[in-house]
Coordinates of C-alpha atoms in Angstrom, one line a residue:
Chain A
M1 CA -54.0 -9.0 15.2
R2 CA -50.3 -10.4 14.9
V3 CA -48.6 -12.0 17.7
K4 CA -44.9 -11.1 18.0
K5 CA -43.2 -14.2 19.1
K6 CA -40.7 -13.6 21.7
T7 CA -37.7 -15.5 21.8
Q8 CA -36.8 -16.8 25.3
V9 CA -33.3 -15.6 26.3
K10 CA -31.9 -17.3 28.9
T11 CA -30.7 -14.9 31.7
D12 CA -30.7 -16.4 34.7
F13 CA -27.5 -18.1 34.8
K14 CA -26.5 -18.5 38.5
R15 CA -23.0 -19.3 39.5
A16 CA -22.4 -21.2 42.9
N17 CA -19.9 -18.9 44.2
P18 CA -18.3 -15.3 42.9
N19 CA -15.1 -16.9 42.4
R20 CA -16.7 -18.9 39.3
P21 CA -16.7 -17.5 35.9
R22 CA -19.6 -15.2 35.1
E23 CA -21.9 -16.6 32.7
I24 CA -23.9 -14.9 30.3
S25 CA -25.8 -15.6 27.2
S26 CA -24.1 -16.1 24.0
K27 CA -26.6 -14.5 21.8
S28 CA -27.5 -11.2 22.8
R29 CA -26.2 -8.4 20.7
R30 CA -26.1 -5.9 23.6
I31 CA -22.5 -4.1 23.4
E32 CA -21.5 -4.0 27.3
T33 CA -20.3 -0.4 28.0
K34 CA -16.8 -1.5 29.1
V35 CA -14.3 0.0 26.9
A36 CA -10.9 -1.8 26.0
I37 CA -8.9 1.5 27.4
Q38 CA -10.5 3.3 30.3
V39 CA -10.4 7.2 30.6
P40 CA -11.2 8.5 33.8
K41 CA -14.0 10.7 33.7
V42 CA -13.2 14.4 35.5
F43 CA -16.1 15.7 37.7
R44 CA -16.0 19.3 38.0
S45 CA -17.7 20.8 40.9
D46 CA -18.5 24.8 41.2
P47 CA -17.6 25.7 44.9
R48 CA -20.5 28.2 44.9
F49 CA -23.1 25.7 44.4
D50 CA -21.3 22.5 46.1
N51 CA -22.5 21.6 49.5
L52 CA -19.3 20.1 50.4
C53 CA -17.5 23.5 50.2
G54 CA -19.8 25.1 52.7
E55 CA -20.8 28.3 53.1
F56 CA -19.0 31.4 52.3
R57 CA -17.6 33.3 55.0
E58 CA -15.9 36.7 54.0
R59 CA -13.7 37.1 57.1
S60 CA -12.2 33.7 56.7
F61 CA -11.7 34.0 52.9
Y62 CA -9.9 37.2 53.4
R63 CA -7.6 35.8 56.3
N64 CA -6.7 32.6 54.3
Y65 CA -5.8 34.6 51.0
D66 CA -4.0 37.6 52.5
F67 CA -0.5 36.2 51.5
V68 CA -1.6 37.2 47.8
N69 CA -1.8 40.9 48.7
K70 CA 1.9 40.5 50.1
M71 CA 2.8 38.9 47.0
K72 CA 1.0 41.4 44.8
E73 CA 3.1 44.2 46.8
D74 CA 6.4 42.4 45.8
E75 CA 5.5 42.1 42.1
V76 CA 4.5 45.8 41.9
K77 CA 8.4 46.5 42.8
K78 CA 9.2 44.0 40.1
L79 CA 7.3 45.3 37.6
K80 CA 8.4 48.9 38.1
E81 CA 12.0 47.6 38.0
E82 CA 11.3 46.0 34.6
L83 CA 9.5 49.1 33.4
Q84 CA 12.4 51.1 33.4
E85 CA 14.5 48.4 31.4
E86 CA 11.9 47.7 29.2
T87 CA 12.2 49.4 25.6
Q88 CA 9.3 47.7 23.4
P89 CA 6.2 50.1 23.5
R90 CA 3.7 47.4 23.7
R91 CA 5.4 45.8 26.3
I92 CA 5.8 49.0 28.4
E93 CA 1.9 49.4 27.7
K94 CA 1.3 46.2 29.3
I95 CA 3.5 46.7 32.2
K96 CA 1.7 49.9 33.0
Y97 CA -1.6 48.7 32.8
L98 CA -0.6 45.9 35.2
I99 CA 1.1 48.3 37.5
Q100 CA -1.8 50.9 37.6
R101 CA -4.4 47.7 38.1
M102 CA -2.3 46.2 40.9
E103 CA -1.9 49.3 42.6
N104 CA -5.7 50.0 42.5
Q105 CA -6.4 46.3 44.0
I106 CA -4.0 47.1 46.6
R107 CA -5.4 50.2 47.4
A108 CA -8.8 48.5 47.6
E109 CA -7.7 46.1 49.9
K110 CA -6.1 48.7 52.1
K111 CA -9.7 50.4 52.2
R112 CA -11.3 47.3 53.1
K113 CA -9.0 46.6 55.8
L114 CA -9.5 49.7 57.3
E115 CA -13.2 49.1 57.1
E116 CA -12.9 45.7 58.9
E117 CA -10.7 47.1 61.6
K118 CA -13.5 49.8 62.3
Q119 CA -16.0 47.1 62.7
E120 CA -14.2 45.0 64.8
E121 CA -13.2 48.4 67.0
E122 CA -17.2 48.7 67.4
K123 CA -17.6 45.1 68.3
R124 CA -15.0 45.5 70.7
I125 CA -16.6 48.6 72.4
T126 CA -20.0 47.0 72.9
I127 CA -18.4 43.6 74.2
E128 CA -16.5 45.7 76.4
A129 CA -19.5 47.8 77.8
L130 CA -21.7 44.6 78.0
K131 CA -18.8 43.1 80.3
E132 CA -18.7 46.3 82.4
G133 CA -22.2 46.1 82.9
K134 CA -23.2 49.3 81.1
S135 CA -25.9 49.3 78.2
P136 CA -24.2 48.7 74.8
Y137 CA -23.7 51.6 72.5
F138 CA -24.8 50.6 68.8
A139 CA -23.7 53.2 66.3
T140 CA -26.1 54.1 63.8
K141 CA -25.6 54.5 60.0
W142 CA -25.2 58.6 60.3
A143 CA -23.0 58.3 63.1
R144 CA -20.7 56.0 61.2
K145 CA -20.9 58.4 58.1
E146 CA -20.2 61.4 60.5
R147 CA -17.1 59.7 62.2
D148 CA -15.7 58.8 58.7
L149 CA -16.2 62.3 57.5
K150 CA -14.1 63.8 60.3
E151 CA -11.6 61.2 60.0
K152 CA -11.2 62.0 56.5
F153 CA -11.4 65.5 57.3
E154 CA -8.3 65.1 59.5
S155 CA -6.2 63.1 57.3
L156 CA -6.4 65.5 54.6
K157 CA -5.7 68.4 56.7
E158 CA -2.6 66.7 57.8
D159 CA -1.4 65.9 54.3
G160 CA -2.6 69.5 52.9
R161 CA -5.1 68.3 50.6
L162 CA -8.0 69.5 52.1
N163 CA -8.3 72.7 49.6
Q164 CA -8.2 70.4 46.6
Y165 CA -10.6 68.0 47.8
M166 CA -13.1 70.7 49.0
A167 CA -13.0 72.4 45.8
K168 CA -13.6 68.9 43.7
K169 CA -16.6 68.4 46.3
R170 CA -18.1 71.6 45.6
K171 CA -17.9 71.1 41.8
H172 CA -19.4 67.5 42.1
N173 CA -22.4 68.7 44.0
A174 CA -23.0 71.7 41.9
Q175 CA -23.3 69.4 38.9
R176 CA -25.7 67.3 40.7
D177 CA -27.7 70.1 41.6
R178 CA -28.0 71.4 38.0
R179 CA -29.4 68.5 37.2
H180 CA -32.3 69.0 39.2
M181 CA -32.7 72.4 38.1
P182 CA -35.2 73.1 35.1
S183 CA -33.7 73.1 31.7
E184 CA -33.8 75.9 29.4
Q185 CA -34.9 74.3 26.3
Y186 CA -38.8 74.8 26.9
Chain B
M1 CA -14.8 -48.4 23.1
S2 CA -17.5 -48.0 25.1
F3 CA -18.9 -51.3 25.3
F4 CA -19.4 -50.8 29.3
I5 CA -20.7 -47.5 28.9
R6 CA -24.2 -47.2 28.5
K7 CA -26.6 -44.2 28.5
N8 CA -29.1 -43.9 31.5
Q9 CA -32.2 -44.2 29.7
R10 CA -34.6 -42.3 31.7
G11 CA -38.4 -42.9 30.7
A12 CA -37.5 -46.3 29.0
K13 CA -39.9 -48.8 30.0
R14 CA -38.5 -52.2 30.7
N15 CA -40.6 -55.2 30.3
N16 CA -40.3 -56.8 33.5
G17 CA -42.8 -59.6 32.6
A18 CA -41.8 -60.4 29.2
T19 CA -40.6 -63.6 28.2
V20 CA -37.7 -65.3 26.7
T21 CA -35.8 -64.0 23.9
G22 CA -36.1 -64.9 20.4
R23 CA -37.7 -62.7 18.0
P24 CA -39.0 -59.2 19.6
K25 CA -42.5 -59.2 19.5
T26 CA -43.5 -55.5 20.3
Y27 CA -42.7 -52.7 18.4
K28 CA -41.0 -51.2 21.6
E29 CA -39.2 -54.5 21.9
K30 CA -38.0 -54.3 18.5
K31 CA -36.7 -50.4 18.8
R32 CA -34.9 -51.2 22.2
L33 CA -33.3 -54.0 20.7
A34 CA -31.9 -52.0 17.8
H35 CA -30.9 -49.4 20.0
D36 CA -28.8 -51.9 22.1
D37 CA -27.4 -53.3 19.2
E38 CA -25.8 -50.2 18.1
I39 CA -22.3 -50.0 19.3
S40 CA -21.5 -46.4 19.7
S41 CA -17.8 -45.8 19.7
H42 CA -18.5 -42.3 20.5
S43 CA -20.2 -41.2 23.7
E44 CA -21.4 -37.3 23.9
G45 CA -23.0 -35.3 26.2
E46 CA -21.6 -34.1 29.8
N47 CA -24.2 -36.1 32.0
D48 CA -22.3 -39.4 30.7
D49 CA -22.0 -41.6 33.6
S50 CA -20.0 -44.5 32.8
R51 CA -21.8 -47.7 34.5
V52 CA -20.6 -51.2 33.9
Y53 CA -23.5 -53.1 32.7
T54 CA -23.9 -55.7 35.3
E55 CA -27.9 -56.5 34.9
S56 CA -28.8 -59.6 33.5
E57 CA -32.5 -59.9 32.3
E58 CA -33.8 -62.6 30.6
D59 CA -35.1 -60.9 27.7
E60 CA -31.8 -59.2 26.8
E61 CA -29.2 -62.4 27.1
T62 CA -28.7 -62.4 23.4
V63 CA -27.4 -58.6 23.4
Q64 CA -25.2 -59.6 26.6
E65 CA -23.5 -62.4 24.9
K66 CA -23.0 -60.3 22.1
R67 CA -21.5 -57.7 24.0
L68 CA -19.2 -60.3 25.8
R69 CA -17.8 -61.6 22.5
L70 CA -17.3 -58.2 21.5
T71 CA -15.3 -57.1 24.7
K72 CA -13.2 -60.4 24.3
E73 CA -12.2 -59.5 20.9
Y74 CA -11.4 -56.2 22.1
I75 CA -9.2 -57.3 24.8
Q76 CA -7.8 -59.6 22.5
E77 CA -6.9 -56.9 20.1
I78 CA -5.4 -54.6 23.0
E79 CA -3.2 -57.6 24.0
N80 CA -1.9 -58.0 20.5
Q81 CA -1.0 -54.5 20.4
E82 CA 0.6 -54.5 23.9
R83 CA 2.5 -57.6 22.6
I84 CA 3.7 -56.2 19.5
R85 CA 4.9 -53.0 21.6
R86 CA 6.6 -55.1 24.4
E87 CA 7.9 -57.9 22.3
E88 CA 7.0 -60.4 25.0
H89 CA 5.2 -63.5 25.4
D90 CA 3.5 -63.0 28.8
I91 CA 0.9 -60.2 28.7
D92 CA 0.6 -58.3 32.3
K93 CA -3.2 -58.2 33.0
S94 CA -2.9 -55.0 34.6
V95 CA -1.4 -53.0 31.6
I96 CA -4.6 -53.7 29.7
A97 CA -6.6 -52.6 32.5
H98 CA -4.5 -49.3 32.6
R99 CA -5.1 -49.1 29.1
L100 CA -9.0 -49.7 29.4
K101 CA -8.9 -47.2 31.9
E102 CA -6.9 -44.5 30.0
D103 CA -9.4 -44.9 27.0
L104 CA -12.4 -44.2 29.3
L105 CA -10.6 -41.1 31.0
E106 CA -9.8 -39.6 27.6
Q107 CA -13.3 -40.1 26.3
S108 CA -15.0 -38.5 29.2
G109 CA -12.2 -35.9 29.2
R110 CA -10.5 -36.4 32.6
L111 CA -7.1 -38.1 31.5
R112 CA -4.3 -36.5 33.0
R113 CA -0.8 -38.0 32.3
T114 CA 2.3 -36.2 34.3
V115 CA 4.9 -36.9 31.6
A116 CA 6.8 -33.5 31.6
D117 CA 9.7 -34.7 34.4
S118 CA 10.1 -37.4 32.0
Y119 CA 11.6 -35.2 29.2
E120 CA 15.3 -35.1 28.6
K121 CA 17.3 -31.9 27.5
V122 CA 17.0 -31.2 23.9
D123 CA 19.8 -32.2 21.6
E124 CA 20.3 -29.1 19.4
A125 CA 21.9 -31.1 16.7
L126 CA 18.9 -32.9 16.1
I127 CA 16.7 -29.9 15.6
R128 CA 15.5 -29.7 11.7
H129 CA 15.1 -26.3 9.9
L130 CA 12.8 -26.2 6.9
H131 CA 12.9 -23.6 4.4
C132 CA 10.9 -22.9 1.0
K133 CA 10.8 -20.3 -1.4
D134 CA 6.8 -20.1 -1.0
H135 CA 7.7 -18.8 2.7
K136 CA 9.8 -15.8 2.4
Q137 CA 8.1 -14.0 5.0
P138 CA 7.4 -14.9 8.6
I139 CA 5.6 -18.0 9.4
T140 CA 2.1 -17.0 10.9
C141 CA 0.5 -20.5 11.8
L142 CA 0.8 -24.0 11.6
T143 CA -1.0 -27.2 12.2
I144 CA 0.2 -31.1 12.2
S145 CA -2.0 -33.7 10.8
P146 CA -3.3 -36.0 13.4
D147 CA -1.2 -38.9 12.1
C148 CA 1.9 -36.7 12.5
Q149 CA 2.8 -37.5 8.8
S150 CA 2.3 -34.0 7.6
L151 CA 2.7 -30.5 8.3
F152 CA 0.8 -27.5 7.3
T153 CA 2.2 -23.9 7.4
A154 CA 1.2 -20.9 6.4
S155 CA 3.0 -17.2 5.9
K156 CA 2.9 -13.9 5.7
D157 CA 3.1 -14.0 1.9
C158 CA -0.2 -15.7 1.7
T159 CA 0.7 -19.0 0.9
I160 CA 0.0 -22.7 2.5
V161 CA 2.6 -25.2 2.4
K162 CA 2.2 -28.6 3.1
W163 CA 5.4 -30.9 4.3
C164 CA 6.0 -34.3 5.0
L165 CA 7.3 -35.1 8.5
V166 CA 8.8 -38.5 7.8
D167 CA 11.5 -37.2 5.2
F168 CA 11.1 -33.3 6.2
K169 CA 10.4 -32.0 2.6
K170 CA 7.8 -29.8 1.0
V171 CA 5.1 -31.8 -0.5
A172 CA 2.6 -29.0 -2.1
A173 CA 2.0 -25.5 -1.9
I174 CA -0.9 -23.2 -2.4
K175 CA 0.2 -19.8 -3.7
R176 CA -0.6 -16.5 -3.4
V177 CA -3.6 -15.2 -5.5
D178 CA -4.5 -11.7 -6.8
K179 CA -6.9 -10.1 -9.0
K180 CA -5.0 -11.0 -12.1
T181 CA -5.0 -14.8 -11.5
S182 CA -8.3 -16.6 -12.7
S183 CA -11.2 -17.3 -10.4
E184 CA -10.5 -21.0 -11.2
V185 CA -7.5 -20.8 -9.2
K186 CA -8.1 -20.8 -5.4
G187 CA -5.9 -19.1 -2.9
H188 CA -5.4 -16.4 -0.4
K189 CA -5.2 -12.7 -1.2
S190 CA -4.1 -11.4 2.4
V191 CA -2.2 -12.9 5.2
V192 CA -3.2 -16.2 6.2
Q193 CA -3.4 -15.8 10.3
S194 CA -4.9 -19.4 11.1
L195 CA -4.8 -22.9 10.1
S196 CA -6.4 -26.0 11.0
I197 CA -7.1 -29.7 10.3
S198 CA -9.8 -31.7 11.5
S199 CA -9.0 -34.8 13.7
D200 CA -9.7 -37.4 10.9
G201 CA -7.1 -35.8 8.4
K202 CA -10.1 -34.8 5.8
F203 CA -10.3 -31.4 6.1
L204 CA -7.9 -28.3 6.1
A205 CA -9.3 -25.0 6.9
S206 CA -7.3 -21.8 6.4
G207 CA -8.3 -18.2 7.3
D208 CA -7.2 -14.8 6.0
L209 CA -7.5 -11.0 6.7
D210 CA -9.7 -10.6 3.8
N211 CA -12.6 -12.5 5.7
Q212 CA -12.5 -15.9 3.8
I213 CA -12.1 -19.4 5.2
H214 CA -11.1 -21.8 2.4
I215 CA -11.5 -25.6 3.0
W216 CA -9.2 -28.0 1.3
D217 CA -8.6 -31.5 0.9
P218 CA -5.1 -32.2 3.1
M219 CA -4.3 -35.2 0.8
T220 CA -4.5 -33.6 -2.5
M221 CA -4.3 -30.0 -1.5
K222 CA -7.1 -29.3 -3.7
W223 CA -9.8 -26.5 -2.7
M224 CA -13.2 -27.8 -1.7
H225 CA -15.4 -24.9 -0.4
T226 CA -15.0 -21.1 0.8
F227 CA -16.9 -19.6 3.6
R228 CA -17.8 -15.8 3.6
G229 CA -19.6 -14.8 6.2
H230 CA -17.3 -12.7 8.7
R231 CA -16.8 -9.1 8.3
A232 CA -13.4 -8.9 9.6
G233 CA -10.3 -10.9 9.3
I234 CA -10.1 -14.5 10.8
T235 CA -7.8 -14.9 13.6
G236 CA -8.4 -18.1 14.7
L237 CA -9.8 -21.5 13.3
V238 CA -10.2 -24.9 15.4
F239 CA -11.8 -28.2 14.4
R240 CA -14.1 -29.8 17.2
R241 CA -12.1 -33.2 17.6
G242 CA -14.0 -36.3 16.3
T243 CA -16.6 -34.0 14.2
H244 CA -16.3 -31.8 11.0
T245 CA -17.5 -28.5 12.8
L246 CA -15.4 -25.6 12.2
Y247 CA -15.2 -22.9 14.7
S248 CA -13.8 -19.7 13.5
A249 CA -12.9 -16.6 15.3
S250 CA -12.6 -13.1 13.8
M251 CA -11.7 -9.6 14.3
D252 CA -15.3 -8.7 14.0
R253 CA -15.7 -10.1 17.6
T254 CA -17.8 -13.0 16.5
V255 CA -17.2 -16.6 16.5
K256 CA -18.8 -18.6 13.8
I257 CA -19.5 -22.5 13.8
W258 CA -19.5 -24.2 10.3
N259 CA -20.6 -27.5 9.4
L260 CA -18.4 -29.4 6.8
D261 CA -20.6 -32.2 6.4
E262 CA -22.9 -30.4 4.7
M263 CA -20.5 -27.1 4.2
S264 CA -22.9 -24.6 5.8
Y265 CA -22.9 -22.1 8.4
V266 CA -24.6 -23.1 11.5
E267 CA -24.6 -20.1 14.2
T268 CA -22.8 -17.1 15.4
L269 CA -21.7 -16.7 19.3
L270 CA -21.6 -12.9 20.3
G271 CA -20.0 -11.3 23.3
H272 CA -16.3 -10.4 22.8
Q273 CA -15.8 -6.5 23.2
D274 CA -12.4 -6.6 21.4
A275 CA -11.2 -8.6 18.2
I276 CA -10.7 -12.2 19.1
T277 CA -7.0 -13.4 18.9
S278 CA -7.0 -17.1 19.4
I279 CA -9.7 -19.7 19.8
D280 CA -9.2 -23.5 20.6
A281 CA -11.3 -26.6 21.0
L282 CA -11.2 -30.1 22.5
N283 CA -13.7 -33.3 22.3
K284 CA -16.7 -31.4 23.9
E285 CA -18.9 -28.9 22.3
R286 CA -17.1 -26.0 23.8
A287 CA -14.6 -23.4 22.2
I288 CA -12.5 -21.1 24.3
T289 CA -11.4 -17.8 22.8
A290 CA -9.0 -15.2 24.0
G291 CA -10.7 -11.6 23.6
G292 CA -7.3 -9.5 23.1
R293 CA -7.6 -6.1 24.8
D294 CA -11.0 -6.7 26.5
N295 CA -8.8 -9.1 28.9
S296 CA -11.5 -12.0 29.1
L297 CA -11.2 -15.4 27.9
R298 CA -14.6 -16.9 27.1
V299 CA -15.6 -20.4 27.2
W300 CA -18.4 -20.9 24.7
K301 CA -21.1 -23.6 25.8
I302 CA -22.6 -24.3 22.6
P303 CA -25.6 -26.4 23.4
E304 CA -26.6 -24.2 26.1
E305 CA -26.2 -20.8 24.2
S306 CA -24.1 -19.5 27.0
Q307 CA -20.4 -18.3 27.6
L308 CA -18.3 -18.4 30.9
I309 CA -16.1 -15.2 31.4
F310 CA -12.7 -15.4 32.5
N311 CA -10.7 -12.3 33.5
G312 CA -7.1 -11.8 33.7
H313 CA -3.9 -10.3 32.1
Q314 CA -3.2 -6.7 31.6
G315 CA -2.4 -6.2 28.1
S316 CA -3.9 -8.0 25.0
I317 CA -4.4 -11.7 25.4
D318 CA -2.8 -13.1 22.2
C319 CA -3.0 -16.8 22.5
V320 CA -5.0 -19.6 24.5
R321 CA -4.9 -23.2 24.1
L322 CA -6.7 -26.0 26.3
I323 CA -4.7 -28.3 28.2
N324 CA -7.3 -30.6 28.9
E325 CA -11.2 -30.3 29.3
D326 CA -11.0 -28.3 32.3
H327 CA -7.4 -26.5 32.3
F328 CA -5.9 -24.0 30.0
V329 CA -3.2 -21.9 29.3
S330 CA -3.0 -18.3 28.0
C331 CA 0.0 -16.0 27.2
G332 CA -0.3 -12.2 26.3
D333 CA 1.7 -9.1 25.5
D334 CA 2.2 -8.4 29.0
G335 CA 4.7 -10.9 29.0
M336 CA 2.5 -13.0 31.2
L337 CA 2.0 -17.0 31.2
S338 CA -1.1 -18.0 33.0
L339 CA -2.8 -21.1 33.9
W340 CA -6.5 -21.5 34.3
G341 CA -9.1 -23.8 35.5
S342 CA -12.8 -23.7 34.4
Q343 CA -14.0 -23.5 38.0
K344 CA -12.3 -20.0 38.8
K345 CA -12.6 -16.6 37.1
K346 CA -9.1 -15.6 37.6
P347 CA -6.0 -17.6 36.8
L348 CA -4.7 -20.2 38.8
C349 CA -1.0 -19.5 38.4
S350 CA 0.5 -16.7 36.4
V351 CA 4.2 -16.3 35.7
S352 CA 5.1 -12.6 34.7
G353 CA 7.9 -11.8 32.8
A354 CA 8.0 -15.6 31.5
H355 CA 10.5 -14.8 28.8
G356 CA 12.6 -12.0 30.5
V357 CA 12.4 -8.2 30.0
D358 CA 13.6 -6.5 26.8
A359 CA 16.5 -4.3 27.5
S360 CA 15.6 -1.8 25.0
N361 CA 12.5 -0.5 26.7
N362 CA 12.5 -2.3 30.1
Q363 CA 9.3 -3.9 29.1
A364 CA 8.8 -7.9 29.2
F365 CA 8.9 -9.4 26.0
W366 CA 5.4 -10.3 24.3
I367 CA 4.8 -14.1 24.5
S368 CA 3.2 -14.5 21.0
S369 CA 2.5 -18.4 21.2
V370 CA 1.8 -21.3 23.4
A371 CA 1.3 -24.9 22.8
A372 CA 0.1 -27.4 25.3
L373 CA 0.5 -31.2 25.1
T374 CA -3.2 -32.6 25.4
N375 CA -3.9 -34.2 28.9
T376 CA -0.7 -33.8 30.2
D377 CA 1.1 -31.3 32.3
L378 CA 3.4 -30.1 29.6
I379 CA 3.2 -26.5 28.0
A380 CA 5.6 -24.9 25.7
S381 CA 5.8 -20.9 25.2
G382 CA 7.6 -18.9 22.6
S383 CA 8.5 -15.2 22.4
Q384 CA 11.2 -13.2 20.7
D385 CA 13.7 -13.4 23.4
G386 CA 15.4 -16.3 21.3
F387 CA 14.2 -19.1 23.7
I388 CA 11.3 -21.8 23.3
R389 CA 10.8 -22.4 27.0
L390 CA 8.8 -25.7 27.9
W391 CA 7.2 -25.4 31.5
K392 CA 5.7 -28.1 33.7
C393 CA 2.2 -27.6 35.3
G394 CA 2.5 -29.0 38.9
D395 CA 0.0 -29.2 42.1
N396 CA -2.9 -29.8 40.2
F397 CA -2.3 -27.0 37.8
R398 CA -1.7 -24.6 40.6
T399 CA 2.2 -23.9 39.8
L400 CA 4.1 -23.3 36.8
T401 CA 7.8 -24.3 36.9
P402 CA 10.2 -23.8 34.3
L403 CA 11.3 -27.2 32.6
L404 CA 13.7 -26.9 29.5
S405 CA 14.5 -24.1 27.1
V406 CA 15.5 -24.6 23.4
P407 CA 17.4 -21.6 21.9
V408 CA 16.0 -20.4 18.8
C409 CA 16.4 -16.9 16.7
G410 CA 13.6 -14.9 15.7
F411 CA 9.9 -14.3 16.6
V412 CA 8.2 -17.8 17.6
N413 CA 4.9 -17.2 15.8
S414 CA 3.4 -20.3 16.3
L415 CA 3.9 -23.6 18.3
A416 CA 2.6 -27.1 18.1
F417 CA 3.1 -30.5 19.8
S418 CA 2.5 -33.7 17.9
S419 CA -0.2 -35.7 19.1
D420 CA 2.5 -38.5 20.6
G421 CA 4.6 -35.7 22.4
K422 CA 7.7 -36.7 20.3
M423 CA 7.9 -33.2 18.2
L424 CA 7.7 -29.7 19.0
I425 CA 7.1 -27.9 15.8
A426 CA 7.7 -24.0 15.9
G427 CA 7.1 -21.5 13.1
L428 CA 9.6 -18.6 13.3
G429 CA 9.8 -15.3 11.9
Q430 CA 11.6 -12.1 11.8
E431 CA 8.5 -10.5 12.5
H432 CA 5.8 -10.7 14.8
R433 CA 2.9 -12.5 13.1
L434 CA 0.4 -9.6 13.9
G435 CA 2.8 -6.6 12.7
R436 CA 5.9 -5.1 12.1
W437 CA 7.1 -3.5 15.2
W438 CA 10.2 -5.2 15.2
R439 CA 12.4 -6.8 12.7
N440 CA 15.0 -9.4 13.4
G441 CA 17.2 -9.3 10.5
S442 CA 19.4 -12.3 11.8
A443 CA 16.8 -14.6 12.1
K444 CA 15.1 -17.0 9.2
N445 CA 11.6 -17.5 8.2
E446 CA 11.4 -21.1 8.8
I447 CA 10.0 -23.9 10.7
V448 CA 12.1 -25.3 13.4
I449 CA 11.5 -29.4 14.2
I450 CA 12.3 -30.2 17.9
P451 CA 12.7 -33.7 18.5
L452 CA 11.6 -33.9 22.2
K453 CA 12.9 -37.5 24.1
Q454 CA 11.5 -38.9 27.2
R455 CA 13.8 -40.6 29.7
E456 CA 13.1 -44.2 29.9
T457 CA 11.5 -45.1 33.1
S458 CA 12.4 -48.4 34.8

């Protein structure tokens, strides 16, 4: 059995006070991690998993970033103007695509806002009922759906698109029913 | 002479009961007497307490008598010297005491002389310029022989030239060597960045960027030996005073110690994190190195195998010089001149923009060289702004005040004081010694010898 000889490296240099120079061994080959030119290390954090960002609150999020929707509406107008002046086909395609996209987003946002308003309306009713002392009324899912259908029916009737809408609906339903029918192959 | 200095012999038994003198009888007595008889003119070690030997024991009377005789002779010698100096017949006793005290302080490394204030304005007509064919490119480094009789300079065209400082003429030159020259002719193949001469004038060491250290005999300028061990260019060389130990600093971040009595390698010191730019040493077994961009100066305590780390400067630290055993001065390419003490990790005093600001890029001029008159309070610094500035270290090395400025043209790549403080020698060039960032076409690649005159104090 070979016994390895360990060379004693003096590492217990203690200085009288922290203003004195630091003392270390002059024999160790350890490379200190300090580099001549230091680049600050960038720490990136995902707000979804970062505790510091807190929990996601949908209402606050939409409220805070509402200004973007206003910007979108302005930009759609500008894009439409640009489209009229644009001559290159590729660019026209791009602008059309963008306009379509943005309009879809605006529409979706409006829809979402309506939903939010409805929910707030319901809450308001229940709170009022509680205040007055009456028993609160909580709407069921079907009640909500019924109310929505009624509203849609009314709005379509006003616009005059009711017939078109009903025809489409009938076709769609018929197709769905046909799927459940037995096929003719066997 | 350290007749009065005696090492504290711990563990040495004293024969209290021993009888009179005569012949030493026991082995121990013989050994002790032999040791006492040795008159060491060199006291080493840091635990050296100077004590006046006043004990008189019966068995060591002969030794004491001998010491008395020798001290009397020494005092006589000093008296003669002082007589020659002053040309007077009456010798002032206090002068001898002062001289003895100075010698003692110098040996123990605690001598401090305040001479900076006594220097007069330099007479520009007396400044000498030395040129030669062998130094067509900028001078990189220079060293003065300890007897101030000769000067050795090296330049970017890989040559070393010996000058005589009495008649200011070139004496000898070591020319550049390349693949075609035969291996018998010795010289340097690449730029010589460092030169050093031993304190007894017996060895001249020169280091180049080709990892070689050549040792020459300064008298005959003949090649003696080559040390190959470094893995990158050698940027600094210094001899420990009073010995033949050479410390070499290199761009491979190591300091190597060589013994020239045996022409051998001794050891390597590790720790720097960037190429070492400069090294200096005095009488103690210590060396100080400047580490370039790792912003550290390291004092290497060689017998304890440890290093002290001092932090400062913002850019690269280009040059460091010891003023005395406890204080040193450093300069860098951030334009700062810093005074340090060995007890504090940060500089005691810093002058930023010591040589002014470059109008073309709004940065402070890089200070490329610094020199210190040993054991005094006088410092010189050189840059490319056209002046060599002399500074006074005041108030226990806590302040730096500008003293004089000498106008020169070019990059001051190297500065050195002669040991008697009568000359300041500067090696100038059209370019910086480390590279070609600028080129000053109106300057000349020459050596400038500035005579320094002290005011006569009444």
